[in-house]
CSV table of C-alpha atoms and ligand atoms in Angstrom, one decimal:
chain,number,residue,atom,x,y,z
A,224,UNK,CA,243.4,-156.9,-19.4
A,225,UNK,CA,241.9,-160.7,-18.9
A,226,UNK,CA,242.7,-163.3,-21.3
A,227,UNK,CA,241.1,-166.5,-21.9
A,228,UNK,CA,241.2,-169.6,-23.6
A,229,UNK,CA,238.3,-171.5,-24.4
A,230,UNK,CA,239.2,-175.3,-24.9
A,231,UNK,CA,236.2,-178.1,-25.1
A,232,UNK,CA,235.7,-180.7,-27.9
A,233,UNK,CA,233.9,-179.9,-31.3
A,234,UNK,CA,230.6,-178.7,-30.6
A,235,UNK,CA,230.5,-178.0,-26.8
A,236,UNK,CA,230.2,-174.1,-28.0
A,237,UNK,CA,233.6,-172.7,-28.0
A,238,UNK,CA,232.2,-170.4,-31.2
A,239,UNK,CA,229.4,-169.5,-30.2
A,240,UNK,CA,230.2,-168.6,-26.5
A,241,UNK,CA,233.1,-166.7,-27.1
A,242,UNK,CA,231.8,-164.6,-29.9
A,243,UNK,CA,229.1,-164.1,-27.2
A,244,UNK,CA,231.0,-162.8,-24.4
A,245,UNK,CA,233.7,-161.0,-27.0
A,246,UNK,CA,230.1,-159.1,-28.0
A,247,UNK,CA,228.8,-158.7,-24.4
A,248,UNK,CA,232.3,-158.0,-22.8
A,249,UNK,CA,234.7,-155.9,-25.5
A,250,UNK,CA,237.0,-158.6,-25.7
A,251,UNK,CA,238.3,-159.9,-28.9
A,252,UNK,CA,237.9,-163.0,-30.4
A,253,UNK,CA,240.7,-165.0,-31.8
A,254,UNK,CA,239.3,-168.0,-33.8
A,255,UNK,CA,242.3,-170.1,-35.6
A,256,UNK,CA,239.6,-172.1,-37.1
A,257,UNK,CA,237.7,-168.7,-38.9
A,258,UNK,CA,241.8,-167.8,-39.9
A,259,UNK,CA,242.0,-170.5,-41.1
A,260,UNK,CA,238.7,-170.8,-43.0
A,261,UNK,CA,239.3,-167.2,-44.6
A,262,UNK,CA,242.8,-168.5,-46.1
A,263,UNK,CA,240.7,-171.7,-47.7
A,264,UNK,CA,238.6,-169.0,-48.8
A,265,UNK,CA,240.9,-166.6,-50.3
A,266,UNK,CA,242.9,-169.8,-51.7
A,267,UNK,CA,246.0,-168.9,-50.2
A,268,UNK,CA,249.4,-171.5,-50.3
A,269,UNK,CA,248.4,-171.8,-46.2
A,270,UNK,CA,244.8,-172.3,-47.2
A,271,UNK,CA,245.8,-175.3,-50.2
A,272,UNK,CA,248.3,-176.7,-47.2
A,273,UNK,CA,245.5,-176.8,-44.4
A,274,UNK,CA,241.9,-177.7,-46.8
A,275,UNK,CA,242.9,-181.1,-46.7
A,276,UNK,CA,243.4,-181.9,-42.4
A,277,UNK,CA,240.4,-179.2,-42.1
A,278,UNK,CA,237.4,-181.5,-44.7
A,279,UNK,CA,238.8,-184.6,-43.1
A,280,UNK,CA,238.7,-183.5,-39.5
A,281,UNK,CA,242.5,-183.6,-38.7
A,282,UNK,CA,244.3,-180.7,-36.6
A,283,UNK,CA,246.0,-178.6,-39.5
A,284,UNK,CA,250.3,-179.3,-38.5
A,285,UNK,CA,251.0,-176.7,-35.8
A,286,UNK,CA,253.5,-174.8,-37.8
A,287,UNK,CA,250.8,-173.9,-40.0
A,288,UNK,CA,249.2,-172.3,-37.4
A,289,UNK,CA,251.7,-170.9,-34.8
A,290,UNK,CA,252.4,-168.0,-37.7
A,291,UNK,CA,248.4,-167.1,-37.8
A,292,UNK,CA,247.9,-166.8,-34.1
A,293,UNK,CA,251.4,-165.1,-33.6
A,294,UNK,CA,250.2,-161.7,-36.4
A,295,UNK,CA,246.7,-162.2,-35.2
A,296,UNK,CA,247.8,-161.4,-31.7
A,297,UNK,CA,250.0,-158.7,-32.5
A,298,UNK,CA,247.7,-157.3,-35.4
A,299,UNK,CA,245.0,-156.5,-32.8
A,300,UNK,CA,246.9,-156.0,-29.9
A,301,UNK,CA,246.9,-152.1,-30.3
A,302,UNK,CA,243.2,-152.7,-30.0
A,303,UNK,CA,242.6,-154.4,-27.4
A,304,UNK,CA,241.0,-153.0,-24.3
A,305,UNK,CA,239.5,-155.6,-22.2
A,306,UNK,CA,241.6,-158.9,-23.7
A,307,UNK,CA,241.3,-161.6,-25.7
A,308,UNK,CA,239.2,-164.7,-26.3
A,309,UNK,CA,241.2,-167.5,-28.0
A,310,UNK,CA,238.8,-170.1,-29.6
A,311,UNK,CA,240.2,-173.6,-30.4
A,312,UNK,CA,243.9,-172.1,-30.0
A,313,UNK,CA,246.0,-174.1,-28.3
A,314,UNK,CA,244.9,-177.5,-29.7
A,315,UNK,CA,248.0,-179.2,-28.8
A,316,UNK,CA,250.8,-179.1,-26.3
A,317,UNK,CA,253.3,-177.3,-28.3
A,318,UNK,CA,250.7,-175.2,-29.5
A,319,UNK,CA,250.2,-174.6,-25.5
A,320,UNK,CA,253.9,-173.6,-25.1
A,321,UNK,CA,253.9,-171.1,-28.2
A,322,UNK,CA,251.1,-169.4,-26.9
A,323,UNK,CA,252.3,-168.4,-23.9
A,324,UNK,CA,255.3,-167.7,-25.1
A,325,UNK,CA,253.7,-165.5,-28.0
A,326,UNK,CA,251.5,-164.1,-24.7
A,327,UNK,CA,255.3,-163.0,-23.0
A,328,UNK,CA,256.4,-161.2,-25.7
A,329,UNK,CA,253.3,-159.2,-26.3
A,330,UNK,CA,253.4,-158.7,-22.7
A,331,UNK,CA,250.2,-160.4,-21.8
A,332,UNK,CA,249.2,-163.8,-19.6
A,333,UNK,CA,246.4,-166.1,-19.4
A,334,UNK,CA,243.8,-165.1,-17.0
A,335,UNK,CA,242.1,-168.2,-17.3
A,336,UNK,CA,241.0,-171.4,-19.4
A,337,UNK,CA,237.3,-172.2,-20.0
A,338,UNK,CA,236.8,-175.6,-20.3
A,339,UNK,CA,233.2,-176.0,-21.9
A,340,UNK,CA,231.9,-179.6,-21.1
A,341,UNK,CA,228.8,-180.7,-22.6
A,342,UNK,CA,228.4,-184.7,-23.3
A,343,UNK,CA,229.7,-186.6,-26.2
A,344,UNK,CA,226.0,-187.7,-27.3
A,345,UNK,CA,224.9,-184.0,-28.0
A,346,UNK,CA,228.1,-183.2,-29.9
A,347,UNK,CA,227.3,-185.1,-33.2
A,348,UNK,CA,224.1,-184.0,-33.2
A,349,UNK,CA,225.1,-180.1,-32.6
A,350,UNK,CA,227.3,-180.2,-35.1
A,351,UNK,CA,225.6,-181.9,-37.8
A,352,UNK,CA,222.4,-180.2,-37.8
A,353,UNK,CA,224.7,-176.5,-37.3
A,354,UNK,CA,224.4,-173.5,-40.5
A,355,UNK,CA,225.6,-170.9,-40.7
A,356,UNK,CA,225.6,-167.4,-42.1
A,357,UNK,CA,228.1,-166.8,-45.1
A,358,UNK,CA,227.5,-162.9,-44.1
A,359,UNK,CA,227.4,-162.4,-41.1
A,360,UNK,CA,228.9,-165.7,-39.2
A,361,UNK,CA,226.0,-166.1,-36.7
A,362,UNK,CA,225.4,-169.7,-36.1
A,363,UNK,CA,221.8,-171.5,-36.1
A,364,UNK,CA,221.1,-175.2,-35.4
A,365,UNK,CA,218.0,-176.8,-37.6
A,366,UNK,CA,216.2,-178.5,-34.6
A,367,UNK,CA,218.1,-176.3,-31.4
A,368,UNK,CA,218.1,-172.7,-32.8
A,369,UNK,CA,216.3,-172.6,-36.7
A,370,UNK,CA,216.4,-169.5,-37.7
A,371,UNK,CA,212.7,-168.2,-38.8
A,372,UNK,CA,213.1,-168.7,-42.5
A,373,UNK,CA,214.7,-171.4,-44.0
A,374,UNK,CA,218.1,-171.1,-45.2
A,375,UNK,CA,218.2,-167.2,-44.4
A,376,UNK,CA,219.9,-165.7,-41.4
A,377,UNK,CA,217.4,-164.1,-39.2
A,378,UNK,CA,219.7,-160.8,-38.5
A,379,UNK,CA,221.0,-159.6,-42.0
A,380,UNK,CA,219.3,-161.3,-44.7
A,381,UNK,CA,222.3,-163.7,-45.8
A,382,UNK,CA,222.4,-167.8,-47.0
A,383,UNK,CA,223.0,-170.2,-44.4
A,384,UNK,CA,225.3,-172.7,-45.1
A,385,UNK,CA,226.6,-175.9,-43.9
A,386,UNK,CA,230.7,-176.0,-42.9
A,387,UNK,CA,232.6,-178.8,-45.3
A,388,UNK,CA,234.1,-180.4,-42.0
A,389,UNK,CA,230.1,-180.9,-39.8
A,390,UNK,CA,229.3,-184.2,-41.7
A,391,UNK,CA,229.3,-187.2,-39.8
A,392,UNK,CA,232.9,-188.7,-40.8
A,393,UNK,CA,234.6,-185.6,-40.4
A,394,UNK,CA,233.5,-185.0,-36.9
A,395,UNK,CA,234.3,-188.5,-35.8
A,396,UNK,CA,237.4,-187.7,-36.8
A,397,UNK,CA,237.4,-184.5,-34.8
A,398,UNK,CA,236.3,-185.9,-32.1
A,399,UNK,CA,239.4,-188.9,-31.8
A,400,UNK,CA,241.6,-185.4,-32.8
A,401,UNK,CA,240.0,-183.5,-29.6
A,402,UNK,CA,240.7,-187.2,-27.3
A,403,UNK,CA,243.9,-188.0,-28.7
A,404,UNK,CA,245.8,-184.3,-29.1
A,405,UNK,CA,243.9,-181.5,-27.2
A,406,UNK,CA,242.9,-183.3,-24.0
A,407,UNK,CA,246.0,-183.2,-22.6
A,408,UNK,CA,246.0,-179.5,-22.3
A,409,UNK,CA,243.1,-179.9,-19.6
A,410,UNK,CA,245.9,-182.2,-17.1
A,411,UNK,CA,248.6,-179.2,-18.5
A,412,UNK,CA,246.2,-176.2,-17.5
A,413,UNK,CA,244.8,-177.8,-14.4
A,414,UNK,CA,248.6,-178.2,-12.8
A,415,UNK,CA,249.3,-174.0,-13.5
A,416,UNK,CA,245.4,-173.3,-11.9
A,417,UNK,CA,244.3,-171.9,-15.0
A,418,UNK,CA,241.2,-173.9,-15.7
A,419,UNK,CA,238.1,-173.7,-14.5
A,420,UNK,CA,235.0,-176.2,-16.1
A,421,UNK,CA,231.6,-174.6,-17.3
A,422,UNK,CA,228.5,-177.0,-18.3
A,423,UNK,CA,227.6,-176.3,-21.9
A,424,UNK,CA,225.0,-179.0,-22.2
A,425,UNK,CA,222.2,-176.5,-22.3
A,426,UNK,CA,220.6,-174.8,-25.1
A,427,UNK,CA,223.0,-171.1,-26.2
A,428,UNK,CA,221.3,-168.6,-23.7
A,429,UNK,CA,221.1,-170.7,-20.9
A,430,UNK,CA,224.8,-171.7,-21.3
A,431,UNK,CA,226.2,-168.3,-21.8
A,432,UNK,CA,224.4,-166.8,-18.1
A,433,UNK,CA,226.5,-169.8,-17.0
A,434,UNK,CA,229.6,-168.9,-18.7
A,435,UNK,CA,229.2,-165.8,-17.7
A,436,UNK,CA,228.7,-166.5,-14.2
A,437,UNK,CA,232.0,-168.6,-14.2
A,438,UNK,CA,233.4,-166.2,-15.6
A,439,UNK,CA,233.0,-163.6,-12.7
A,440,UNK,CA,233.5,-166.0,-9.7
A,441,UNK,CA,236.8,-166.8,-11.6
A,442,UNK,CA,237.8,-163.2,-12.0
A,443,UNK,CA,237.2,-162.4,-8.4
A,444,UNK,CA,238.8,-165.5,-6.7
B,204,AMP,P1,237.1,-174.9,-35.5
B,204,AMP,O1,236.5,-173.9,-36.3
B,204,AMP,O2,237.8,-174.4,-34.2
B,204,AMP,O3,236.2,-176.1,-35.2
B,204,AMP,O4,238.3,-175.5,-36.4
B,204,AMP,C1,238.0,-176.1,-37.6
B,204,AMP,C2,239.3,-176.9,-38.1
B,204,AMP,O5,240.4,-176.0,-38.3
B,204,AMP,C3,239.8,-178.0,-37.1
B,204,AMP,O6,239.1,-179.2,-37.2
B,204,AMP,C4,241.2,-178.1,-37.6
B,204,AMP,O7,241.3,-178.8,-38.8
B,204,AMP,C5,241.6,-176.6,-37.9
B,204,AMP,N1,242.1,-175.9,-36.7
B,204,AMP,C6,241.5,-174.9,-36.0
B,204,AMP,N2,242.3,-174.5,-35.0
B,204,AMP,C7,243.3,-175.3,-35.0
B,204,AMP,C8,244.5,-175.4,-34.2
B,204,AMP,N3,244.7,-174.6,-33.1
B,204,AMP,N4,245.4,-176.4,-34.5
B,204,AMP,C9,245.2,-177.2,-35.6
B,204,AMP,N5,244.2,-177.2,-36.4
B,204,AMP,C10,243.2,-176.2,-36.1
């Protein structure tokens, strides 16, 4: 089994590449930020505790979190065939340590880190101009990627909608969260010869055949 991280700063495409190679590949897609969004949604004590950092932009406290990844991982372990994908997990250095500990005692590793780099001008505008669909989760952008009718997702039918943390305050604050706390993880990752860099500053199709490609030369090095 190969497992990868995908790291890169609010809207560089850690979503929508890794749900595209979990698709394409078998592998399966850990998203902290979807587990978290689904205990906001089901208005669980650990969804009322993160809503708050989440609409403003802040990192939700990493012992909120370490207990989501840590059953998500061992919940579809029995599953898993090719690996996993974890999106936006680690954000943070502990976070970073509890993983690969949590990786240990599953008896998994990291085969690698993806670091998706696209510049800092095109990620305000990705993200506020990004909908999505309530049923199905496939992501369209209003000027990159509309989808054919207005407000209704182009594969099954459902409303598009807008997430409560892509307006323009909240992902200025994402953005000083991804600078501040999660950019230390490339220096961290770099010294173990786990990460490799992939240019996400494309539109979605063109950026996956180079993710993909990466992801190969990596594999066979
Ligand atoms: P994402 O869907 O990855 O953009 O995450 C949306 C929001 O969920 C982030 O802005 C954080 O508030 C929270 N979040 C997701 N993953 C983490 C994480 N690993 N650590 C802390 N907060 C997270």
């Amino acid at each position: 089994m190969n497992n990868f991280v995908f790291l890169g700063a609010p809207g560089a495409g850690k979503g929508t590449m890794s749900a595209a190679i979990c698709k394409d590949r078998n592998y399966l897609h850990i998203s902290t930020g979807d587990l978290l969004r689904a205990e906001v949604a089901a208005g669980s004590d650990l969804g009322k505790q993160a809503k708050g950092f989440m609409d403003s932009g802040a990192l939700v406290p990493d012992q909120l979190v370490a207990d989501l990844l840590s059953h998500a991982l061992g919940k579809k372990k029995a599953e898993a065939t090719a690996g996993f994908i974890f999106d936006g997990y680690p954000r943070t250095l502990p976070q970073a340590e509890l993983l690969q500990t949590a990786l240990e005692q599953n008896g998994l590793s990291l085969s690698g880190v993806v670091l998706l780099d696209a510049p800092e001008s095109l990620l305000l505008e990705r993200l506020t101009g990004r909908r999505l669909c309530r049923q199905c989760g496939a992501i369209y952008h209003l000027l990159f990627g509309p989808p054919k009718k207005e407000g209704v997702c182009d594969k099954c039918g459902g409303a598009l909608y807008q997430r409560s943390d892509d307006n323009e305050t909240s992902v200025r604050q994402r953005l000083e969260a991804y600078h501040k706390q999660t950019q230390p993880l490339i220096a961290y990752y770099t010294e173990r010869n786990l990460l490799f860099r992939v240019d996400s500053s494309e539109q979605a199709e063109a950026n996956y055949r180079t993710l993909a490609a990466a992801v190969d030369a990596w594999l066979a090095s």
